[in-house]
Short mmCIF file of C-alpha atoms in Angstrom, two decimals:
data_model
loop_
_atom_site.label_atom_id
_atom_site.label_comp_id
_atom_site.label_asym_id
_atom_site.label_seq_id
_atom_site.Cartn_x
_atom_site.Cartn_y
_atom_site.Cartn_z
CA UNK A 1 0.00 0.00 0.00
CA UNK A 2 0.99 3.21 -0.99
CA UNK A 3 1.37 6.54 1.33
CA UNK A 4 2.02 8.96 -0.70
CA UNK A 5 -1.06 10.52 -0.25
CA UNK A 6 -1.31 10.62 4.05
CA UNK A 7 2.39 12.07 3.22
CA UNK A 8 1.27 14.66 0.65
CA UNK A 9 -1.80 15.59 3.10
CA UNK A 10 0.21 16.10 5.98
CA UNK A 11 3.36 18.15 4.33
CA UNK A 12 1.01 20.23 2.48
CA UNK A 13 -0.75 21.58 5.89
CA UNK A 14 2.61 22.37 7.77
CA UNK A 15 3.54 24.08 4.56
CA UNK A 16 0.31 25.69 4.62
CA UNK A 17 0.31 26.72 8.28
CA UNK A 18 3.37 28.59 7.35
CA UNK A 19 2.04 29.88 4.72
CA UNK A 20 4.74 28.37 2.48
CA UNK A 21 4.39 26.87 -0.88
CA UNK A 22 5.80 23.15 -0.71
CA UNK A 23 9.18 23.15 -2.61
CA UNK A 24 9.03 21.53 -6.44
CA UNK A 25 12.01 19.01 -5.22
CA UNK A 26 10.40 16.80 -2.47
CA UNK A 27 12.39 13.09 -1.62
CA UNK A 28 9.73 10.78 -0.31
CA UNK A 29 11.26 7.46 -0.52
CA UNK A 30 13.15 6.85 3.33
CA UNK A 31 12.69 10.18 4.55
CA UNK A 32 11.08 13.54 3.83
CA UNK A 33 13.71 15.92 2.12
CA UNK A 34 13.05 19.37 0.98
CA UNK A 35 15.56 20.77 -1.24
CA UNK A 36 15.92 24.62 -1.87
CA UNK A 37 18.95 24.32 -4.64
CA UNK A 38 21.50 23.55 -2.78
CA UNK A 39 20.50 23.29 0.93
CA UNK A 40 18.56 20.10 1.99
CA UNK A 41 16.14 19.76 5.13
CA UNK A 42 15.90 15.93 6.31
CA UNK A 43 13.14 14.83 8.25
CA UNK A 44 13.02 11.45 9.56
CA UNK A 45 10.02 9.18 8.38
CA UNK A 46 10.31 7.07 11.15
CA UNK A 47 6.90 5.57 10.84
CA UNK A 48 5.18 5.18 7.55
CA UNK A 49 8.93 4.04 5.40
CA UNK A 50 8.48 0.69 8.01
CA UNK A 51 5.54 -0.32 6.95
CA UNK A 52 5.77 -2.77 3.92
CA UNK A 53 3.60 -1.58 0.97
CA UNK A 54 1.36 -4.36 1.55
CA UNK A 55 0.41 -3.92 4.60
CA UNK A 56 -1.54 -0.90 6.36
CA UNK A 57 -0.17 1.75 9.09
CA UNK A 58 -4.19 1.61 10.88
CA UNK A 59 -3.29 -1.34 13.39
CA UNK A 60 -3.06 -0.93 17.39
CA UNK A 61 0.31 -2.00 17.77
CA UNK A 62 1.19 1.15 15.36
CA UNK A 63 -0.14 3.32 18.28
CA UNK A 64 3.04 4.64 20.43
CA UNK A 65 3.59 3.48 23.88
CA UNK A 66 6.05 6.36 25.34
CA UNK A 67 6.71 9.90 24.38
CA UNK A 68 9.90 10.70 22.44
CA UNK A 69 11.82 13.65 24.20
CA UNK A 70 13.81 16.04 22.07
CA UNK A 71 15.92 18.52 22.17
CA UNK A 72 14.71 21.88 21.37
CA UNK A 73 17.42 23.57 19.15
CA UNK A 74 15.46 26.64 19.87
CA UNK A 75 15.82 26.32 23.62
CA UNK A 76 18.35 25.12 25.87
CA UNK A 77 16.10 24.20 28.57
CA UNK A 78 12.98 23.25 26.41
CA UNK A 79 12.08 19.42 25.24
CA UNK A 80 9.01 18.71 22.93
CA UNK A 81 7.39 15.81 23.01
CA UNK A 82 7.14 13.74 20.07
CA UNK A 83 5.44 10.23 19.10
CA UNK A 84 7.70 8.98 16.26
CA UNK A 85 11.04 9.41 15.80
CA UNK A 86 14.55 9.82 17.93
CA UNK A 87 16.40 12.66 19.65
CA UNK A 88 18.88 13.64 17.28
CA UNK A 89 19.63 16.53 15.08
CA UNK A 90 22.77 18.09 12.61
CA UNK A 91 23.29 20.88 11.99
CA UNK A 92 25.47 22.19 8.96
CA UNK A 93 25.84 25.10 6.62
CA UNK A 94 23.76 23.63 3.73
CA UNK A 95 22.00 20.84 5.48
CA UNK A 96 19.94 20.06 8.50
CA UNK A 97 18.86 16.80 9.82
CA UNK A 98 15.65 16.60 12.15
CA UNK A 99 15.14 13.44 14.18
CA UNK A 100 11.69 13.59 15.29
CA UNK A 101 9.13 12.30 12.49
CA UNK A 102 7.23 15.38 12.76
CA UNK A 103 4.90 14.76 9.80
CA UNK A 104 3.99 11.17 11.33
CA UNK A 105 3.58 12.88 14.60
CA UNK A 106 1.07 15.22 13.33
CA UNK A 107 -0.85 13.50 11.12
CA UNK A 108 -1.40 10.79 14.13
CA UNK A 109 -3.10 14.02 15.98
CA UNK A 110 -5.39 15.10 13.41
CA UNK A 111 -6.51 12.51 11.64
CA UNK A 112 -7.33 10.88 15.26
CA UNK A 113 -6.84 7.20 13.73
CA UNK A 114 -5.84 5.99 17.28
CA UNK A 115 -9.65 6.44 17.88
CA UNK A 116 -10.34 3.28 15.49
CA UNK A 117 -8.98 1.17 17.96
CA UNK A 118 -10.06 3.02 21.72
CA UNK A 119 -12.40 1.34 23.77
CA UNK A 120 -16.32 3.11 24.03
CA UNK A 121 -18.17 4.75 26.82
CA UNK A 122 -21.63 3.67 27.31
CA UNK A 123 -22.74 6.52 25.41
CA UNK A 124 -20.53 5.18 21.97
CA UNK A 125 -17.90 7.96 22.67
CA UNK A 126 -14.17 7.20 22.64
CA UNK A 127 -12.74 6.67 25.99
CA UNK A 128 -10.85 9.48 26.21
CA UNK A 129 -8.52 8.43 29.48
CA UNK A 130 -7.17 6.20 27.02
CA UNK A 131 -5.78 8.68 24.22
CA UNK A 132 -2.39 8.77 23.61
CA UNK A 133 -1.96 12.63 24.89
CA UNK A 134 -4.14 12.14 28.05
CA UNK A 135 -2.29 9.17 29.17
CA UNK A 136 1.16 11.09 29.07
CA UNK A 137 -0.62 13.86 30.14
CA UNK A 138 0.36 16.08 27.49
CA UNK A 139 -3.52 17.16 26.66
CA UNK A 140 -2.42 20.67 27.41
CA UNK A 141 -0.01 21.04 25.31
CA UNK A 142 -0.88 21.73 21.28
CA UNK A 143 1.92 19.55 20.17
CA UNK A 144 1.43 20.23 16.33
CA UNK A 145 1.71 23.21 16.90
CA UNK A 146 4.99 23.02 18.69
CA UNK A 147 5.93 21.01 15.63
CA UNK A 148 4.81 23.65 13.40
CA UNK A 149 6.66 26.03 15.46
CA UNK A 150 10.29 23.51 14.77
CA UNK A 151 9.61 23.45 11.00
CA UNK A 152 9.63 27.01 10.53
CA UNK A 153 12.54 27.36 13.04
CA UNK A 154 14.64 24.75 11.09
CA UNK A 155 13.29 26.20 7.84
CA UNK A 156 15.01 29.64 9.19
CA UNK A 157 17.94 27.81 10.22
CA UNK A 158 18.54 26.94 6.89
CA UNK A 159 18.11 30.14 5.38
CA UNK A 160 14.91 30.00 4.02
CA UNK A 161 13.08 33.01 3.94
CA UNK A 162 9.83 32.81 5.87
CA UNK A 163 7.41 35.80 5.71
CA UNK A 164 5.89 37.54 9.14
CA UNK A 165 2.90 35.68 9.90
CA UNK A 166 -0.54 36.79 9.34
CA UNK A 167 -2.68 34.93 11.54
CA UNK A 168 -3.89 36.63 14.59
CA UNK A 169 -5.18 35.14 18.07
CA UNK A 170 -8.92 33.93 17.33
CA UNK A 171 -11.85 33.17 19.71
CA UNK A 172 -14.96 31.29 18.68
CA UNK A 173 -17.19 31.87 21.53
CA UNK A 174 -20.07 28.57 20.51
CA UNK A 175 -23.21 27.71 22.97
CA UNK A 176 -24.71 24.27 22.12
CA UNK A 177 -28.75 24.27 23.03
CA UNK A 178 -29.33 21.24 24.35
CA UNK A 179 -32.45 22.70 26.46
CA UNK A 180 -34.22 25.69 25.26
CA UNK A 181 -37.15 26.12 28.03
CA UNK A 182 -36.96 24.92 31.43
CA UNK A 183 -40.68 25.71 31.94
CA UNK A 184 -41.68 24.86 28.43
CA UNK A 185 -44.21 22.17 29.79
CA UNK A 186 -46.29 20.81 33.10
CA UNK A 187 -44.08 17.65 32.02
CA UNK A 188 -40.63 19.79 32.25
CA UNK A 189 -41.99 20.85 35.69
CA UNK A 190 -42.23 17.59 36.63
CA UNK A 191 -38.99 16.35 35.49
CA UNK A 192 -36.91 19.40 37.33
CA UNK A 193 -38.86 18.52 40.47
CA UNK A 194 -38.03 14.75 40.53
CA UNK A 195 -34.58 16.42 39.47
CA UNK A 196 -35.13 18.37 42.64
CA UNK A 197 -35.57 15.32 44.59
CA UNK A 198 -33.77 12.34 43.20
CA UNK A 199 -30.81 14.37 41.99
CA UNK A 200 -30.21 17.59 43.76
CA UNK A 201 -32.08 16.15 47.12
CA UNK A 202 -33.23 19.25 48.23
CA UNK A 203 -36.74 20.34 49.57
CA UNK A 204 -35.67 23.87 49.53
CA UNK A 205 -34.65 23.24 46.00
CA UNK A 206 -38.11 21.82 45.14
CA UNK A 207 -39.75 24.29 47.00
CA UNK A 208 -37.98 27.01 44.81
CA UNK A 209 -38.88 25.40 41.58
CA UNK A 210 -42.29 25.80 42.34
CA UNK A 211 -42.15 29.20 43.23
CA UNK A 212 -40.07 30.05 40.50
CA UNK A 213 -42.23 28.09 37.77
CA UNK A 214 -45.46 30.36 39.27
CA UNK A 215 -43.90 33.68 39.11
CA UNK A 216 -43.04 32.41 35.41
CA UNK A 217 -46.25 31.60 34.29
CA UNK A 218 -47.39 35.11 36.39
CA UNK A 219 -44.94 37.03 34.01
CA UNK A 220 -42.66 38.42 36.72
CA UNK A 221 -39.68 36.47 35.37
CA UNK A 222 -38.71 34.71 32.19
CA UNK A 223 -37.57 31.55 31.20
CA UNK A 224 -34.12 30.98 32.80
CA UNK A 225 -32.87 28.91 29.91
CA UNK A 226 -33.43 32.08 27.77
CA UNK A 227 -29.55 33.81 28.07
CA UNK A 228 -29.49 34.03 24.49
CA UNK A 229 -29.82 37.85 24.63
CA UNK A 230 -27.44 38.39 27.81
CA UNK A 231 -24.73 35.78 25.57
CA UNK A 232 -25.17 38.20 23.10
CA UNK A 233 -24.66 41.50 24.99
CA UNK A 234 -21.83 40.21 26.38
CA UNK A 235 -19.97 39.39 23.14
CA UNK A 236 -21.05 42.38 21.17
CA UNK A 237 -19.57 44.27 23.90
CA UNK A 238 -16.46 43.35 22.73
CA UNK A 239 -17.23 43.03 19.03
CA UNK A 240 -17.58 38.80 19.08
CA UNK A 241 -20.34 36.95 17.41
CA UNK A 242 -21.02 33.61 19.10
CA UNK A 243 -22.40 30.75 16.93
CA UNK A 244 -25.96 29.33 18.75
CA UNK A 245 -26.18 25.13 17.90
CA UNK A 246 -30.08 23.91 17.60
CA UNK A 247 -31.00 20.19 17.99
CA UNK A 248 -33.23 20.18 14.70
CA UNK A 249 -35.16 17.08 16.45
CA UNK A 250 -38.71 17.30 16.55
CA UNK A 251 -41.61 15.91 19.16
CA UNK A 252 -41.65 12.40 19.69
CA UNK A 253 -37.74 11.58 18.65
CA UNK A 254 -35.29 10.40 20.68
CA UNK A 255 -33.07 12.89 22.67
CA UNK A 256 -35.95 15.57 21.24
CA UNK A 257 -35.96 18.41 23.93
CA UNK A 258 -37.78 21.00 22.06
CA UNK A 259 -38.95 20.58 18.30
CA UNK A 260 -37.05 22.56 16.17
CA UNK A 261 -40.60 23.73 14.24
CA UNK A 262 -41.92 25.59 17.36
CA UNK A 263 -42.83 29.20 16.64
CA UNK A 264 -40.80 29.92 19.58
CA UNK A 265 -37.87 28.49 18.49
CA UNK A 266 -37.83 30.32 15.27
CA UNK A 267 -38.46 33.77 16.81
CA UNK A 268 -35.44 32.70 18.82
CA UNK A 269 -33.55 31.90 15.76
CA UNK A 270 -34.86 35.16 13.62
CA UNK A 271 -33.26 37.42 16.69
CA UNK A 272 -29.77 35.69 16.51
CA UNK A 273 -29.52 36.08 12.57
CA UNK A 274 -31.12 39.73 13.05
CA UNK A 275 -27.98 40.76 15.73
CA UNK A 276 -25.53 39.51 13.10
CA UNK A 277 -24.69 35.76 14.95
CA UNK A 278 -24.68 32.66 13.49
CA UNK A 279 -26.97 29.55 14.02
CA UNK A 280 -25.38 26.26 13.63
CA UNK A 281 -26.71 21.96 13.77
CA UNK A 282 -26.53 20.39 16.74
CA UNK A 283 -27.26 16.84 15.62
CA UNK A 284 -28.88 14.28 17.91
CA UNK A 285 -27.55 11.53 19.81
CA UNK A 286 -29.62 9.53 17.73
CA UNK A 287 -27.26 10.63 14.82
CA UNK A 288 -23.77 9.58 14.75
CA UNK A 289 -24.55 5.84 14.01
CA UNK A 290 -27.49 6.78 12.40
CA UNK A 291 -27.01 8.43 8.84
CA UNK A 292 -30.59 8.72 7.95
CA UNK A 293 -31.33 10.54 11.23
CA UNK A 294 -28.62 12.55 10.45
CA UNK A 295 -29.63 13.66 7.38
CA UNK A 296 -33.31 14.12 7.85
CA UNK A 297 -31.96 16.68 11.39
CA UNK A 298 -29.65 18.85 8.47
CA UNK A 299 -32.62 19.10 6.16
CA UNK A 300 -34.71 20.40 8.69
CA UNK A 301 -32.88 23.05 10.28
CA UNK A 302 -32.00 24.04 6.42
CA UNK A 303 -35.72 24.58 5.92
CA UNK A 304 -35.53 27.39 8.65
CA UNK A 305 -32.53 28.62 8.29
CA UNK A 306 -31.05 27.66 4.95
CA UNK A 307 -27.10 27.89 4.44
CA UNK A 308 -26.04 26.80 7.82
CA UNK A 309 -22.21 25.91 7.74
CA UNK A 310 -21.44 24.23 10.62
CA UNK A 311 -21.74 23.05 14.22
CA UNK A 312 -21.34 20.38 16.90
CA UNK A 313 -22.32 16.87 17.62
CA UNK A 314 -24.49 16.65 20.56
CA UNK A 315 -22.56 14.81 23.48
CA UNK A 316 -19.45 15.06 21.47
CA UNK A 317 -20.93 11.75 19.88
CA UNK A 318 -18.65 11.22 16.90
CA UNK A 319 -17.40 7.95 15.20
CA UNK A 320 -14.91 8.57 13.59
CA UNK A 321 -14.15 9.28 10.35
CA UNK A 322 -17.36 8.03 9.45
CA UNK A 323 -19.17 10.59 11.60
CA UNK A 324 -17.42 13.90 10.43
CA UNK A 325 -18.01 12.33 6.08
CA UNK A 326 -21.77 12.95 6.98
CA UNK A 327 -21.07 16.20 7.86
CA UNK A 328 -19.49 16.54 4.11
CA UNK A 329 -21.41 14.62 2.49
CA UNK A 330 -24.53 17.08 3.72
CA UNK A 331 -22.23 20.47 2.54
CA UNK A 332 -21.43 21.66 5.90
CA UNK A 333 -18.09 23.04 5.85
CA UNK A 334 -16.75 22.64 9.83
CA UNK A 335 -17.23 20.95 13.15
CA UNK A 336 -15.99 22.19 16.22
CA UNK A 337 -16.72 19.14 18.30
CA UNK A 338 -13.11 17.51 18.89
CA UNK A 339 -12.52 18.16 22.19
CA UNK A 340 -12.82 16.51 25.57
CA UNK A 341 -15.78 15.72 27.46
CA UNK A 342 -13.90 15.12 31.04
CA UNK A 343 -11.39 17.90 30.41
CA UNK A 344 -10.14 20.78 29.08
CA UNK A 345 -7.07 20.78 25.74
CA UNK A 346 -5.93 19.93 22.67
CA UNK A 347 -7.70 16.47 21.42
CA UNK A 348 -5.95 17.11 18.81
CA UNK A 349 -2.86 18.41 19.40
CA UNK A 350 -3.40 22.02 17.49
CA UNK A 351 -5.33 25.49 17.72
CA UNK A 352 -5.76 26.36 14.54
CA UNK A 353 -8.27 25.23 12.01
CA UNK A 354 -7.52 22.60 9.44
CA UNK A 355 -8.85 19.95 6.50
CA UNK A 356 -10.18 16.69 8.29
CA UNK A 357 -8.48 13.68 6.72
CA UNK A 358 -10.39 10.25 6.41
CA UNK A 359 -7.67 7.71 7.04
CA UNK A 360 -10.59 4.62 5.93
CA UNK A 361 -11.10 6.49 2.11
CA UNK A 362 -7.05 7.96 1.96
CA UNK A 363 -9.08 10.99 1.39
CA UNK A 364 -8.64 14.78 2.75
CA UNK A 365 -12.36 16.36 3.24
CA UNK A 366 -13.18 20.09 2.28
CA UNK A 367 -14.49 19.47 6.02
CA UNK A 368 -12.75 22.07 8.62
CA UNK A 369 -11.88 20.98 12.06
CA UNK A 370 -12.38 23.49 14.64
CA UNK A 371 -10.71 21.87 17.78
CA UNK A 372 -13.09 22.16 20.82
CA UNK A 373 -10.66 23.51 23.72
CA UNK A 374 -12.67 23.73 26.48
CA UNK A 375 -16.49 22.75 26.82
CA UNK A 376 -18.22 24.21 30.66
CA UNK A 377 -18.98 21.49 31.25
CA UNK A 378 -15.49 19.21 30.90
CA UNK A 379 -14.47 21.41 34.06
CA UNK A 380 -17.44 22.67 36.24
CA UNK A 381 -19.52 19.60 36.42
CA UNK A 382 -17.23 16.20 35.89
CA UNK A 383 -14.58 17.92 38.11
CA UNK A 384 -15.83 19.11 41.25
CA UNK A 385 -12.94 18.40 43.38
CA UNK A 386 -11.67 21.58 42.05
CA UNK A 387 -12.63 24.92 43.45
CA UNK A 388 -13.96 27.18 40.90
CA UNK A 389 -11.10 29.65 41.67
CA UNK A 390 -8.75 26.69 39.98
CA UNK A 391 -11.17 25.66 37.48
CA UNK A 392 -11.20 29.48 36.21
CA UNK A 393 -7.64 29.72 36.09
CA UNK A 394 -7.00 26.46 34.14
CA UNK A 395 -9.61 28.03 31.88
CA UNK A 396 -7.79 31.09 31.56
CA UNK A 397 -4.26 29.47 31.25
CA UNK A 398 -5.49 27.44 28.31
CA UNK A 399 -6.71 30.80 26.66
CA UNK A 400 -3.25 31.94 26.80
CA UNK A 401 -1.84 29.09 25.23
CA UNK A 402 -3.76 29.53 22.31
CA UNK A 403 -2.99 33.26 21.97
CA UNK A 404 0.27 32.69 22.62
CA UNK A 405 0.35 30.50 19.23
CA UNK A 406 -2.41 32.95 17.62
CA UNK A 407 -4.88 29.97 17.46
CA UNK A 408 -8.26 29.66 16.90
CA UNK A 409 -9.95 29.33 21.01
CA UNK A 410 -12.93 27.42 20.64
CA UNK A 411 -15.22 27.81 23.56
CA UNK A 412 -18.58 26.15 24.13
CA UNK A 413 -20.60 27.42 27.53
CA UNK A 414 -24.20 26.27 27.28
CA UNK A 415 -27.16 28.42 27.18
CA UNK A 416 -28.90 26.49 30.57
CA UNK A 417 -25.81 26.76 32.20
CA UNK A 418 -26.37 30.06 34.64
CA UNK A 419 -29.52 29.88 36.59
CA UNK A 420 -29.86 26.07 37.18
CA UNK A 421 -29.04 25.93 41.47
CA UNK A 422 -26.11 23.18 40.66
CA UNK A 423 -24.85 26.38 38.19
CA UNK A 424 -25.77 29.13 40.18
CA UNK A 425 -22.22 30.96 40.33
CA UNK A 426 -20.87 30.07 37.00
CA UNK A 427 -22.55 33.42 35.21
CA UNK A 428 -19.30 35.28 36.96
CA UNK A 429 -17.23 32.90 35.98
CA UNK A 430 -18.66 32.77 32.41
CA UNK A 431 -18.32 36.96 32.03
CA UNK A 432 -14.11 37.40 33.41
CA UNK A 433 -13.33 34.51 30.86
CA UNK A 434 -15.02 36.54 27.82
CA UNK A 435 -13.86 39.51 29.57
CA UNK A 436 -10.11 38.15 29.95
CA UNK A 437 -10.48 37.32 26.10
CA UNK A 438 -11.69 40.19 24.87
CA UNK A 439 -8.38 42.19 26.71
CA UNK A 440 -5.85 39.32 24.80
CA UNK A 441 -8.40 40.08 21.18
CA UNK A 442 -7.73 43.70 21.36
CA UNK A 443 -4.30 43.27 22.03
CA UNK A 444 -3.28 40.34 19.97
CA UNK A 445 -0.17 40.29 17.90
CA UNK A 446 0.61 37.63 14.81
CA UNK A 447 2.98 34.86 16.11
#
């Protein structure tokens, strides 16, 4: 079997993350040498030049056990982690060796073909405490983009010229709507009471759902689920535009919460578009074994808002690459659903958008990834060992990662996250982070 193409895939978005042209002259035969007339980079292929051509690279034992320390030539005191290759590099006037596979390394990270072979939760996602990058604990650290950051370096080092960057430090402030009304129904009543109860097991609690749900349907207060305009004010205050995701299920589905043909929903969705926000799919559990599902939920939300362009996977329910070719195949042009459900990082090792490769088809997708970084929800409510102080700041340190790169910082908060009592002082929490981002926006220089 041949690799050319994983190989031309991955070279071609370093290259294009440095907003290079890939050189005429490339070697692909036992490494990966770039030749500028008469100055050579070598980069060790490490991975893909073992595998016979008969055979395929997508097998478990091709996953790597331990990270690969090296040397940063750009740093005396820095290592970077890598997941093919070996410690070594030279250094001469007209050549440069690199020891670390970085193209192998990064093309293991985004394609996420490691994920073919994790074990499931019992909702069908991938076990995440098994990953490569949370088991060596390097899930804070965008790693491809530390191997971007080498390439150019060695690319400098060999007196190539390199042209001041232009990308600048991006957030993409995203709320997925999982519930739009908590008072919607005498049934929703219901279910926050036994919630109340069985859950939360609190009679004051109870007691103040029932007071609250009167002065609702009294028209003293609204519908605490309904932050969409207080999201809104927030972000235009500092010139964002969030992206809303809808579940386009309707009554009577599975995992339907709302239907997605309610005149309320649509006035909801006519004041986003009107403020100059975007409204995205939030497909279904039901949908990411289930094509046909998935299909039918895009043509519906189409019908109300036609031209949508992308969104998020409800539960971060994705099998992939099958999963994200839907989203193709249905002319959506990015997720931003590869993140972590228990954490907050870099699933896949970068911050900046990029072309989704299907490793099953040897096939690169007009599809963008938008890396998830951190999801509320990772932090505040799977880890409550954690004060919210340290929470917050973890939050905030990952921000600064990602400007410090001038990534793209993907950010989901849901929009029934504030005023539920087991969320009552996130709202704080929720305005310093856009607050802290909108000082780092303002300021933001290219890297």
């Amino acid at each position: 079997m041949d690799f050319t193409i994983e190989k031309q895939y991955i070279i071609k978005l370093l290259f294009n993350n440095l907003q290079l042209n890939v050189p005429e002259r490339v070697g692909l035969d036992k490494s990966y040498k770039f030749r500028y007339e008469n100055k050579v980079l070598e980069i060790n292929d490490s991975f893909f030049s073992r595998i016979p051509a008969s055979d395929s690279y997508l097998k478990r034992e091709n996953i790597p056990d331990e990270v690969i320390w090296i040397d940063d030539p750009q740093s005396e005191k820095e290592k970077i982690p890598g997941l093919y290759g070996e410690n070594k590099m030279i250094f001469e006037e007209d050549y440069i060796y690199c020891g670390l596979d970085i193209f192998a390394s990064s093309f293991f990270m985004l394609t996420r073909w490691e994920e073919l072979f994790l074990p499931r939760d019992r909702f069908g996602r991938c076990d995440e405490s098994e990953m490569f990058v949370v088991k060596h604990r390097l899930y804070t650290r965008p790693i491809v983009n530390e191997y971007i950051r080498l390439f150019r370096y060695l690319l400098f080092r060999l007196g190539i010229p390199i042209k001041e960057s232009t990308y600048r430090f991006h957030p993409f402030i995203t709320h997925d709507i999982d519930y739009l009304f908590r008072y919607a129904s005498v049934r929703n009543l219901c279910q926050n009471l036994a919630g109340d109860i069985l859950h939360r097991k609190s009679l004051k609690i109870f007691f103040q759902t029932c007071k609250n749900y009167l002065r609702y349907r009294l028209g003293i207060i609204g519908d605490p689920f309904d932050t969409f305009d207080e999201l809104m004010d927030l972000s235009e205050k500092f010139g964002f535009k969030d992206a809303f995701y809808f579940k386009p299920t309707v009554k009577g589905e599975y995992d339907s919460t709302y239907d997605i043909r309610d005149k309320k929903v649509k006035l909801i969705i006519d004041k986003i578009i009107r403020r100059g926000h975007e409204v995205g799919i939030h497909p279904s559990k039901n949908t990411f074994h289930n094509l046909n599902q998935f299909n039918r939920e895009v043509t519906r939300l189409n019908k109300i808002y036609p031209g949508i362009s992308g969104g998020r996977q409800h539960f971060l329910l994705y099998d992939l690459p099958i999963t994200l070719h839907a989203w193709e195949d249905n002319g959506l042009l990015y997720d931003a659903g590869l993140g972590f459900a228990f954490r907050g990082g870099f699933r896949c090792g970068i911050c900046y958008p990029y072309p989704f490769f299907n490793v099953l088809e040897k096939k690169e997708l007009k599809l963008k990834i938008r890396p998830l970084i951190v999801m509320e929800g990772a932090l505040l409510q799977y880890d409550k060992e954690k004060s919210l102080d340290l929470i917050e700041q973890e939050i905030l340190d990952l921000i600064d990662i990602v400007y410090r790169y001038n990534g793209e910082f993907v950010f989901l908060w849901h929009n029934d996250h504030f005023y539920r009592y087991e969320y009552q002082n996130h709202a704080i929490i929720y305005k310093r982070i856009i607050e802290h981002i909108g000082l780092l926006t303002h300021g933001s220089m290219s890297r």
